[in-house]
Amino acid sequence: MNDRKIPAAALWALGLTQIIGYGTLYYSFSILVPSIALEFAWPEQWVFGALSASLLVGGLFAPTAGRWADRFGAGRVMTFGSAAAAAALVACAVAPGRAAFVLALMAMELASAFVLYSAAFVAIVQIGGARAQRSITHLTLIAGFASTLFWPLTAALHEYLTWREVYLVFAGINVAICLPIHAWLARLSHRTDESASATPAAIGPAGGAIASGDRSRVFLLMLGGFALEGFVLSSILVHMVPLTTALGLGSAGLVVTTLFGPSQVASRLINMLFGGRLAQTWLAVIGATLLPLGLVVLLATTPSVPGAIAFVILFGLGSGLASIVGGTLPLELFGRERYGARLGWVTAARQFSSALAPFALAMAMAGMGVQPSLWLAAAVGMLGILAFSAIILIRRQPLGAAIPLVNANSS
């Protein structure tokens, strides 16, 4: 791997595609669900169930997408993904009934495996060389505005357009903006690969920071931590706007949730400025801690608006760190060899749990009520803290030493 830094223009362009990708393929969904449910005569929790099934399908394909990014180049994979995402959004928009809509939604989440963070992080590592970790932080800083922009943008569009027309607009944005950017990145990555292959140092370190006997345990713990974290994040983010309304915040709920994006950006900015010397495992623990902490604050203060603001800020800070360590922790622990494939498994772990989370929380709130359901989500988040903390304990052991370890990767 060479020592070059990813060009600033490429990083900003990639950040723009992440804002659009997350905004159109994920964050817009919760705003459009009521209209989708009404048109298809479906309870809202079953629409969220369709999203859960779609996330599961996308997670199943994520390791394959990672291997393809390693083999063919992330830029090429993302170019294909942009076209696939646009086609899937069009399919959602023209779906004549429930079955067709669910199939189109599955296609949309399949496409997301080729265009969102996991593919973008691989592109950075392939283009940015040894400075990839810092560039990943910069990318997440830029992309943190996705929810801040697309929650109100989707709501504003939906005041004048049907949910089908909104999806058609989003398809056009993916084709007009994301596809040409990803095609350019593919060409840039190809030139970088040719330059890097000229030097023996281009391969980069293959190992990472984990003793060979501990690599499997650490890998499973890492996947388990990300899966638990993904469950909490997905369950709350998809329901963020209706959740604040259900807790008695009324119209103030939508305003409060707009702080989520800036909070994500703030955590990434703080990390970029001050977190350079902090190990990524410690960042993982801190990020995992902020999520249940935010939920506890919300539950202890509801229906207080200041309490809800504190919750959104803490949750945004935790989410921002989670998105960073999702790309940097595998790089720190295992090195650059097969980075795309490992990142694909991280994405799969997150999406397997995220697939269940929106539907599970919707059903729990319908059966148990809002507050007990949120306490349960907080408890799941605390298990994620234990998984990442176990990695720190393993790394502190002398080489060749072993410690008893409960399998913490299950949810």
CSV table of C-alpha atoms in Angstrom, one decimal:
chain,number,residue,atom,x,y,z
A,1,MET,CA,0.0,0.0,0.0
A,2,ASN,CA,1.5,3.3,-0.9
A,3,ASP,CA,1.9,6.4,1.3
A,4,ARG,CA,-0.2,8.8,-0.8
A,5,LYS,CA,-3.2,10.6,0.6
A,6,ILE,CA,-6.6,10.5,-1.0
A,7,PRO,CA,-7.1,13.7,-3.0
A,8,ALA,CA,-9.4,16.2,-1.2
A,9,ALA,CA,-11.7,16.4,-4.2
A,10,ALA,CA,-12.2,12.7,-4.2
A,11,LEU,CA,-12.9,12.6,-0.4
A,12,TRP,CA,-15.5,15.4,-0.6
A,13,ALA,CA,-17.1,13.8,-3.7
A,14,LEU,CA,-17.2,10.4,-1.9
A,15,GLY,CA,-18.8,12.1,1.1
A,16,LEU,CA,-21.5,13.6,-1.0
A,17,THR,CA,-22.4,10.2,-2.4
A,18,GLN,CA,-22.6,8.8,1.2
A,19,ILE,CA,-25.0,11.7,2.2
A,20,ILE,CA,-27.2,10.8,-0.8
A,21,GLY,CA,-26.9,7.1,-0.4
A,22,TYR,CA,-27.8,7.0,3.3
A,23,GLY,CA,-30.4,9.7,2.8
A,24,THR,CA,-32.3,8.1,-0.1
A,25,LEU,CA,-31.8,4.4,0.8
A,26,TYR,CA,-32.3,4.5,4.6
A,27,TYR,CA,-33.2,7.7,6.4
A,28,SER,CA,-36.1,8.7,4.1
A,29,PHE,CA,-37.9,5.4,4.9
A,30,SER,CA,-39.4,6.3,8.3
A,31,ILE,CA,-40.8,9.6,6.9
A,32,LEU,CA,-42.6,7.7,4.0
A,33,VAL,CA,-43.8,4.7,6.0
A,34,PRO,CA,-47.2,6.1,7.0
A,35,SER,CA,-48.1,6.9,3.4
A,36,ILE,CA,-46.8,3.5,2.2
A,37,ALA,CA,-48.8,1.7,4.9
A,38,LEU,CA,-51.9,3.6,4.1
A,39,GLU,CA,-51.8,2.9,0.3
A,40,PHE,CA,-51.1,-0.8,0.7
A,41,ALA,CA,-53.6,-1.1,3.7
A,42,TRP,CA,-50.8,-2.5,5.8
A,43,PRO,CA,-50.1,-1.9,9.5
A,44,GLU,CA,-46.9,0.3,9.9
A,45,GLN,CA,-45.1,-2.4,11.8
A,46,TRP,CA,-45.4,-4.7,8.9
A,47,VAL,CA,-43.9,-2.1,6.6
A,48,PHE,CA,-41.0,-1.9,9.0
A,49,GLY,CA,-40.9,-5.7,8.9
A,50,ALA,CA,-40.4,-5.5,5.1
A,51,LEU,CA,-37.4,-3.2,5.8
A,52,SER,CA,-36.1,-5.7,8.3
A,53,ALA,CA,-36.3,-8.6,5.8
A,54,SER,CA,-34.6,-6.3,3.2
A,55,LEU,CA,-31.8,-5.5,5.6
A,56,LEU,CA,-31.3,-9.2,6.2
A,57,VAL,CA,-31.0,-9.9,2.5
A,58,GLY,CA,-28.5,-7.0,2.1
A,59,GLY,CA,-26.5,-8.3,5.1
A,60,LEU,CA,-26.3,-11.8,3.6
A,61,PHE,CA,-24.6,-10.3,0.5
A,62,ALA,CA,-22.3,-7.9,2.2
A,63,PRO,CA,-19.3,-10.3,2.5
A,64,THR,CA,-19.5,-11.0,-1.2
A,65,ALA,CA,-19.6,-7.3,-1.9
A,66,GLY,CA,-16.5,-6.9,0.2
A,67,ARG,CA,-14.7,-9.6,-1.7
A,68,TRP,CA,-15.7,-8.1,-5.0
A,69,ALA,CA,-14.3,-4.7,-3.8
A,70,ASP,CA,-11.0,-6.4,-2.9
A,71,ARG,CA,-10.9,-8.2,-6.3
A,72,PHE,CA,-12.3,-5.7,-8.8
A,73,GLY,CA,-11.8,-2.4,-7.0
A,74,ALA,CA,-14.3,-0.5,-4.8
A,75,GLY,CA,-14.8,2.3,-7.4
A,76,ARG,CA,-16.1,-0.2,-10.0
A,77,VAL,CA,-18.3,-1.9,-7.4
A,78,MET,CA,-19.8,1.4,-6.3
A,79,THR,CA,-20.4,2.5,-9.9
A,80,PHE,CA,-22.5,-0.7,-10.4
A,81,GLY,CA,-24.1,0.0,-7.0
A,82,SER,CA,-25.3,3.5,-8.0
A,83,ALA,CA,-27.1,2.1,-11.1
A,84,ALA,CA,-28.6,-0.7,-9.1
A,85,ALA,CA,-29.7,1.7,-6.3
A,86,ALA,CA,-31.5,3.9,-8.9
A,87,ALA,CA,-33.2,1.0,-10.5
A,88,ALA,CA,-34.4,-0.3,-7.1
A,89,LEU,CA,-35.8,3.1,-6.2
A,90,VAL,CA,-37.7,3.2,-9.5
A,91,ALA,CA,-39.0,-0.3,-8.8
A,92,CYS,CA,-40.2,0.8,-5.4
A,93,ALA,CA,-41.9,3.8,-7.0
A,94,VAL,CA,-43.8,1.7,-9.5
A,95,ALA,CA,-44.6,-1.3,-7.4
A,96,PRO,CA,-48.2,-2.2,-8.0
A,97,GLY,CA,-48.7,-4.1,-4.7
A,98,ARG,CA,-47.2,-5.4,-1.5
A,99,ALA,CA,-45.2,-8.3,-2.9
A,100,ALA,CA,-43.6,-6.1,-5.6
A,101,PHE,CA,-42.8,-3.4,-3.1
A,102,VAL,CA,-41.1,-5.9,-0.8
A,103,LEU,CA,-39.0,-7.3,-3.6
A,104,ALA,CA,-38.0,-3.8,-4.7
A,105,LEU,CA,-37.1,-2.9,-1.2
A,106,MET,CA,-34.9,-6.0,-1.0
A,107,ALA,CA,-33.2,-4.9,-4.2
A,108,MET,CA,-32.6,-1.5,-2.7
A,109,GLU,CA,-30.9,-2.9,0.4
A,110,LEU,CA,-28.8,-5.3,-1.8
A,111,ALA,CA,-27.6,-2.2,-3.8
A,112,SER,CA,-26.7,-0.4,-0.5
A,113,ALA,CA,-24.0,-3.1,0.1
A,114,PHE,CA,-22.2,-1.7,-2.9
A,115,VAL,CA,-22.5,2.1,-2.3
A,116,LEU,CA,-22.5,2.8,1.5
A,117,TYR,CA,-19.8,3.0,4.1
A,118,SER,CA,-18.4,-0.5,3.7
A,119,ALA,CA,-17.6,0.0,0.0
A,120,ALA,CA,-16.5,3.6,0.6
A,121,PHE,CA,-14.0,2.6,3.3
A,122,VAL,CA,-12.5,0.1,1.0
A,123,ALA,CA,-12.2,2.7,-1.7
A,124,ILE,CA,-10.4,5.0,0.7
A,125,VAL,CA,-7.9,2.2,1.7
A,126,GLN,CA,-7.3,1.4,-2.0
A,127,ILE,CA,-6.8,5.1,-3.0
A,128,GLY,CA,-5.5,6.6,0.2
A,129,GLY,CA,-2.7,4.3,1.2
A,130,ALA,CA,-1.2,4.5,4.7
A,131,ARG,CA,-3.3,7.6,5.7
A,132,ALA,CA,-6.6,5.7,5.2
A,133,GLN,CA,-7.6,5.7,8.8
A,134,ARG,CA,-7.6,9.5,9.0
A,135,SER,CA,-9.4,9.8,5.7
A,136,ILE,CA,-12.1,7.4,7.0
A,137,THR,CA,-12.7,9.8,9.9
A,138,HIS,CA,-12.9,12.7,7.4
A,139,LEU,CA,-15.4,10.8,5.3
A,140,THR,CA,-17.7,10.1,8.2
A,141,LEU,CA,-17.5,13.7,9.2
A,142,ILE,CA,-18.8,14.8,5.8
A,143,ALA,CA,-21.5,12.0,5.6
A,144,GLY,CA,-22.8,12.8,9.1
A,145,PHE,CA,-25.2,15.4,7.6
A,146,ALA,CA,-27.2,12.7,5.8
A,147,SER,CA,-30.0,12.5,8.4
A,148,THR,CA,-30.0,16.2,9.1
A,149,LEU,CA,-30.5,16.9,5.4
A,150,PHE,CA,-32.7,14.0,4.3
A,151,TRP,CA,-35.2,13.8,7.2
A,152,PRO,CA,-36.5,17.4,6.6
A,153,LEU,CA,-35.9,17.2,2.8
A,154,THR,CA,-38.0,14.0,2.5
A,155,ALA,CA,-40.7,15.6,4.7
A,156,ALA,CA,-40.7,18.8,2.5
A,157,LEU,CA,-40.8,16.8,-0.7
A,158,HIS,CA,-43.6,14.7,0.6
A,159,GLU,CA,-45.8,17.7,1.2
A,160,TYR,CA,-46.0,18.2,-2.6
A,161,LEU,CA,-45.2,14.7,-4.0
A,162,THR,CA,-46.5,11.2,-3.3
A,163,TRP,CA,-44.1,8.7,-1.7
A,164,ARG,CA,-43.8,7.1,-5.2
A,165,GLU,CA,-42.7,10.4,-6.8
A,166,VAL,CA,-40.3,11.1,-3.9
A,167,TYR,CA,-38.6,7.8,-4.7
A,168,LEU,CA,-38.4,8.7,-8.4
A,169,VAL,CA,-36.7,12.0,-7.5
A,170,PHE,CA,-34.2,10.0,-5.3
A,171,ALA,CA,-33.5,7.6,-8.2
A,172,GLY,CA,-32.7,10.5,-10.4
A,173,ILE,CA,-30.3,12.0,-7.8
A,174,ASN,CA,-28.4,8.7,-7.6
A,175,VAL,CA,-28.0,8.5,-11.4
A,176,ALA,CA,-27.1,12.2,-11.9
A,177,ILE,CA,-24.7,12.6,-9.0
A,178,CYS,CA,-23.5,9.4,-7.4
A,179,LEU,CA,-22.9,7.3,-10.6
A,180,PRO,CA,-20.5,9.7,-12.3
A,181,ILE,CA,-18.6,10.3,-9.1
A,182,HIS,CA,-18.1,6.6,-8.5
A,183,ALA,CA,-17.1,6.1,-12.1
A,184,TRP,CA,-14.4,8.8,-11.6
A,185,LEU,CA,-13.2,7.1,-8.4
A,186,ALA,CA,-12.9,3.8,-10.2
A,187,ARG,CA,-10.5,5.4,-12.7
A,188,LEU,CA,-8.6,7.2,-9.9
A,189,SER,CA,-8.3,3.9,-8.0
A,190,HIS,CA,-7.0,2.2,-11.2
A,191,ARG,CA,-4.3,4.8,-11.6
A,192,THR,CA,-3.3,4.5,-8.0
A,193,ASP,CA,-3.1,0.7,-8.2
A,194,GLU,CA,-0.8,1.0,-11.2
A,195,SER,CA,1.5,3.4,-9.3
A,196,ALA,CA,1.5,1.4,-6.1
A,197,SER,CA,2.2,-1.9,-7.8
A,198,ALA,CA,5.6,-0.5,-8.9
A,199,THR,CA,6.9,-0.7,-5.3
A,200,PRO,CA,7.3,-3.7,-3.0
A,201,ALA,CA,5.9,-1.5,-0.1
A,202,ALA,CA,2.6,-1.3,-1.9
A,203,ILE,CA,1.3,-4.4,-0.3
A,204,GLY,CA,1.3,-2.9,3.2
A,205,PRO,CA,1.3,-4.8,6.5
A,206,ALA,CA,-0.7,-7.9,6.3
A,207,GLY,CA,-0.9,-8.7,10.0
A,208,GLY,CA,-2.5,-6.2,12.4
A,209,ALA,CA,-2.1,-6.0,16.2
A,210,ILE,CA,-3.6,-9.4,17.3
A,211,ALA,CA,-1.6,-12.6,18.1
A,212,SER,CA,-2.4,-15.4,15.7
A,213,GLY,CA,-4.0,-17.6,18.4
A,214,ASP,CA,-6.4,-14.8,19.4
A,215,ARG,CA,-7.5,-13.6,16.0
A,216,SER,CA,-10.6,-15.8,15.7
A,217,ARG,CA,-11.8,-14.9,19.2
A,218,VAL,CA,-11.2,-11.2,18.6
A,219,PHE,CA,-12.9,-11.3,15.2
A,220,LEU,CA,-16.0,-12.9,16.7
A,221,LEU,CA,-16.1,-10.5,19.6
A,222,MET,CA,-15.7,-7.6,17.1
A,223,LEU,CA,-18.6,-8.9,15.0
A,224,GLY,CA,-20.7,-9.5,18.1
A,225,GLY,CA,-20.0,-5.9,19.4
A,226,PHE,CA,-21.0,-4.4,16.1
A,227,ALA,CA,-24.1,-6.6,15.8
A,228,LEU,CA,-25.3,-5.5,19.3
A,229,GLU,CA,-24.5,-1.9,18.5
A,230,GLY,CA,-26.2,-2.1,15.1
A,231,PHE,CA,-29.4,-3.5,16.8
A,232,VAL,CA,-29.6,-0.4,19.1
A,233,LEU,CA,-28.8,2.1,16.4
A,234,SER,CA,-31.2,0.7,13.8
A,235,SER,CA,-34.1,0.2,16.1
A,236,ILE,CA,-33.9,3.8,17.4
A,237,LEU,CA,-32.9,5.6,14.2
A,238,VAL,CA,-35.7,4.2,12.1
A,239,HIS,CA,-38.2,5.1,14.8
A,240,MET,CA,-36.5,8.3,15.9
A,241,VAL,CA,-39.2,10.8,14.7
A,242,PRO,CA,-42.4,8.8,15.6
A,243,LEU,CA,-40.7,7.7,18.9
A,244,THR,CA,-40.2,11.3,20.2
A,245,THR,CA,-43.9,12.0,19.3
A,246,ALA,CA,-45.0,8.9,21.2
A,247,LEU,CA,-43.2,10.1,24.3
A,248,GLY,CA,-45.2,13.2,24.4
A,249,LEU,CA,-42.9,15.7,22.7
A,250,GLY,CA,-45.4,16.5,19.9
A,251,SER,CA,-44.2,18.7,17.1
A,252,ALA,CA,-41.0,19.5,19.0
A,253,GLY,CA,-39.9,15.9,18.3
A,254,LEU,CA,-39.1,16.6,14.7
A,255,VAL,CA,-37.1,19.6,15.6
A,256,VAL,CA,-35.2,17.8,18.4
A,257,THR,CA,-34.2,14.9,16.0
A,258,THR,CA,-32.5,17.3,13.6
A,259,LEU,CA,-29.7,17.6,16.3
A,260,PHE,CA,-28.8,13.9,15.6
A,261,GLY,CA,-26.8,14.7,12.4
A,262,PRO,CA,-24.8,17.6,13.9
A,263,SER,CA,-24.1,15.4,17.0
A,264,GLN,CA,-22.6,12.7,14.7
A,265,VAL,CA,-20.5,15.3,13.0
A,266,ALA,CA,-19.4,16.8,16.3
A,267,SER,CA,-18.2,13.4,17.6
A,268,ARG,CA,-16.2,12.8,14.4
A,269,LEU,CA,-14.7,16.3,14.5
A,270,ILE,CA,-13.7,15.8,18.1
A,271,ASN,CA,-12.1,12.5,17.2
A,272,MET,CA,-10.3,14.0,14.2
A,273,LEU,CA,-8.9,16.8,16.4
A,274,PHE,CA,-8.1,15.0,19.6
A,275,GLY,CA,-8.5,11.2,19.1
A,276,GLY,CA,-5.5,10.5,17.0
A,277,ARG,CA,-3.5,8.8,19.8
A,278,LEU,CA,-6.5,6.9,21.2
A,279,ALA,CA,-6.7,3.2,20.2
A,280,GLN,CA,-9.7,2.3,18.0
A,281,THR,CA,-10.8,-0.3,20.6
A,282,TRP,CA,-11.2,2.4,23.2
A,283,LEU,CA,-13.2,4.5,20.7
A,284,ALA,CA,-15.4,1.4,20.1
A,285,VAL,CA,-16.1,1.2,23.9
A,286,ILE,CA,-16.8,4.9,24.2
A,287,GLY,CA,-19.2,4.8,21.2
A,288,ALA,CA,-21.0,1.7,22.5
A,289,THR,CA,-21.4,3.4,25.9
A,290,LEU,CA,-23.0,6.6,24.6
A,291,LEU,CA,-25.9,4.7,23.0
A,292,PRO,CA,-27.5,3.1,26.1
A,293,LEU,CA,-26.5,6.2,28.1
A,294,GLY,CA,-28.6,8.3,25.8
A,295,LEU,CA,-31.6,6.0,26.1
A,296,VAL,CA,-31.3,6.0,29.9
A,297,VAL,CA,-31.3,9.8,29.9
A,298,LEU,CA,-34.4,9.9,27.7
A,299,LEU,CA,-36.3,7.4,29.9
A,300,ALA,CA,-35.3,9.2,33.1
A,301,THR,CA,-36.4,12.7,31.8
A,302,THR,CA,-39.4,12.1,29.4
A,303,PRO,CA,-41.4,14.0,28.4
A,304,SER,CA,-38.8,16.8,29.0
A,305,VAL,CA,-37.6,18.5,25.9
A,306,PRO,CA,-34.1,19.2,27.4
A,307,GLY,CA,-33.9,15.5,28.3
A,308,ALA,CA,-34.8,14.6,24.7
A,309,ILE,CA,-32.2,17.0,23.4
A,310,ALA,CA,-29.6,15.3,25.6
A,311,PHE,CA,-30.7,11.9,24.4
A,312,VAL,CA,-30.4,12.9,20.7
A,313,ILE,CA,-26.9,14.5,21.3
A,314,LEU,CA,-25.6,11.4,23.2
A,315,PHE,CA,-27.1,9.0,20.6
A,316,GLY,CA,-25.6,11.1,17.8
A,317,LEU,CA,-22.2,11.2,19.4
A,318,GLY,CA,-22.3,7.4,19.8
A,319,SER,CA,-23.5,6.8,16.3
A,320,GLY,CA,-20.8,9.0,14.9
A,321,LEU,CA,-18.0,7.1,16.7
A,322,ALA,CA,-19.7,3.7,15.7
A,323,SER,CA,-19.5,4.7,12.0
A,324,ILE,CA,-15.8,5.5,12.4
A,325,VAL,CA,-14.7,2.4,14.2
A,326,GLY,CA,-16.7,0.2,11.9
A,327,GLY,CA,-14.0,1.0,9.3
A,328,THR,CA,-10.9,1.7,11.4
A,329,LEU,CA,-11.2,-1.1,14.1
A,330,PRO,CA,-10.8,-4.0,11.6
A,331,LEU,CA,-7.9,-2.1,10.0
A,332,GLU,CA,-6.2,-1.6,13.4
A,333,LEU,CA,-6.7,-5.2,14.5
A,334,PHE,CA,-6.1,-7.1,11.4
A,335,GLY,CA,-4.3,-4.9,8.8
A,336,ARG,CA,-5.0,-4.2,5.2
A,337,GLU,CA,-4.9,-7.8,3.8
A,338,ARG,CA,-8.4,-8.9,2.9
A,339,TYR,CA,-9.8,-5.7,4.4
A,340,GLY,CA,-12.8,-5.6,2.1
A,341,ALA,CA,-13.8,-9.1,2.9
A,342,ARG,CA,-13.5,-8.4,6.7
A,343,LEU,CA,-15.4,-5.2,6.4
A,344,GLY,CA,-18.1,-7.1,4.5
A,345,TRP,CA,-18.5,-9.4,7.5
A,346,VAL,CA,-18.7,-6.4,9.8
A,347,THR,CA,-21.5,-5.0,7.6
A,348,ALA,CA,-23.2,-8.4,7.6
A,349,ALA,CA,-23.1,-8.6,11.4
A,350,ARG,CA,-24.6,-5.1,11.8
A,351,GLN,CA,-27.3,-5.7,9.2
A,352,PHE,CA,-28.3,-9.1,10.5
A,353,SER,CA,-29.1,-7.4,13.8
A,354,SER,CA,-30.4,-4.2,12.1
A,355,ALA,CA,-32.7,-6.4,10.0
A,356,LEU,CA,-34.5,-7.5,13.2
A,357,ALA,CA,-34.3,-4.2,15.1
A,358,PRO,CA,-36.9,-1.9,13.5
A,359,PHE,CA,-39.6,-4.7,13.4
A,360,ALA,CA,-38.6,-6.0,16.8
A,361,LEU,CA,-38.9,-2.5,18.4
A,362,ALA,CA,-42.2,-1.8,16.6
A,363,MET,CA,-43.7,-5.1,17.8
A,364,ALA,CA,-42.3,-4.5,21.3
A,365,MET,CA,-43.8,-1.0,21.5
A,366,ALA,CA,-47.1,-2.3,20.3
A,367,GLY,CA,-47.1,-5.1,22.9
A,368,MET,CA,-45.1,-3.8,25.9
A,369,GLY,CA,-45.3,0.0,25.5
A,370,VAL,CA,-42.7,2.5,24.6
A,371,GLN,CA,-40.7,2.8,27.8
A,372,PRO,CA,-40.2,-0.9,28.6
A,373,SER,CA,-39.1,-1.4,25.0
A,374,LEU,CA,-36.5,1.3,25.3
A,375,TRP,CA,-35.2,-0.2,28.5
A,376,LEU,CA,-34.7,-3.4,26.7
A,377,ALA,CA,-32.8,-1.7,23.9
A,378,ALA,CA,-30.6,0.0,26.5
A,379,ALA,CA,-29.8,-3.5,28.0
A,380,VAL,CA,-28.8,-4.8,24.5
A,381,GLY,CA,-26.5,-1.8,24.1
A,382,MET,CA,-24.7,-2.6,27.4
A,383,LEU,CA,-23.9,-6.1,26.1
A,384,GLY,CA,-22.1,-4.4,23.2
A,385,ILE,CA,-19.9,-2.5,25.7
A,386,LEU,CA,-18.9,-5.9,27.2
A,387,ALA,CA,-17.9,-7.3,23.8
A,388,PHE,CA,-15.6,-4.4,22.9
A,389,SER,CA,-14.1,-4.4,26.4
A,390,ALA,CA,-13.2,-8.0,26.1
A,391,ILE,CA,-11.1,-7.2,23.0
A,392,ILE,CA,-9.1,-4.7,25.1
A,393,LEU,CA,-8.5,-7.4,27.7
A,394,ILE,CA,-7.3,-9.9,25.1
A,395,ARG,CA,-4.9,-7.3,23.6
A,396,ARG,CA,-3.4,-6.6,27.0
A,397,GLN,CA,-2.4,-10.3,27.5
A,398,PRO,CA,1.2,-11.2,26.9
A,399,LEU,CA,1.9,-13.1,23.7
A,400,GLY,CA,1.0,-16.7,24.1
A,401,ALA,CA,-1.2,-16.1,27.2
A,402,ALA,CA,-4.9,-17.0,27.2
A,403,ILE,CA,-7.8,-15.9,29.3
A,404,PRO,CA,-11.1,-17.6,29.8
A,405,LEU,CA,-13.7,-15.9,27.7
A,406,VAL,CA,-17.4,-16.2,27.5
A,407,ASN,CA,-18.7,-16.1,23.9
A,408,ALA,CA,-19.9,-12.5,23.8
A,409,ASN,CA,-20.7,-12.3,20.1
A,410,SER,CA,-24.3,-13.5,20.4
A,411,SER,CA,-27.2,-11.1,20.7
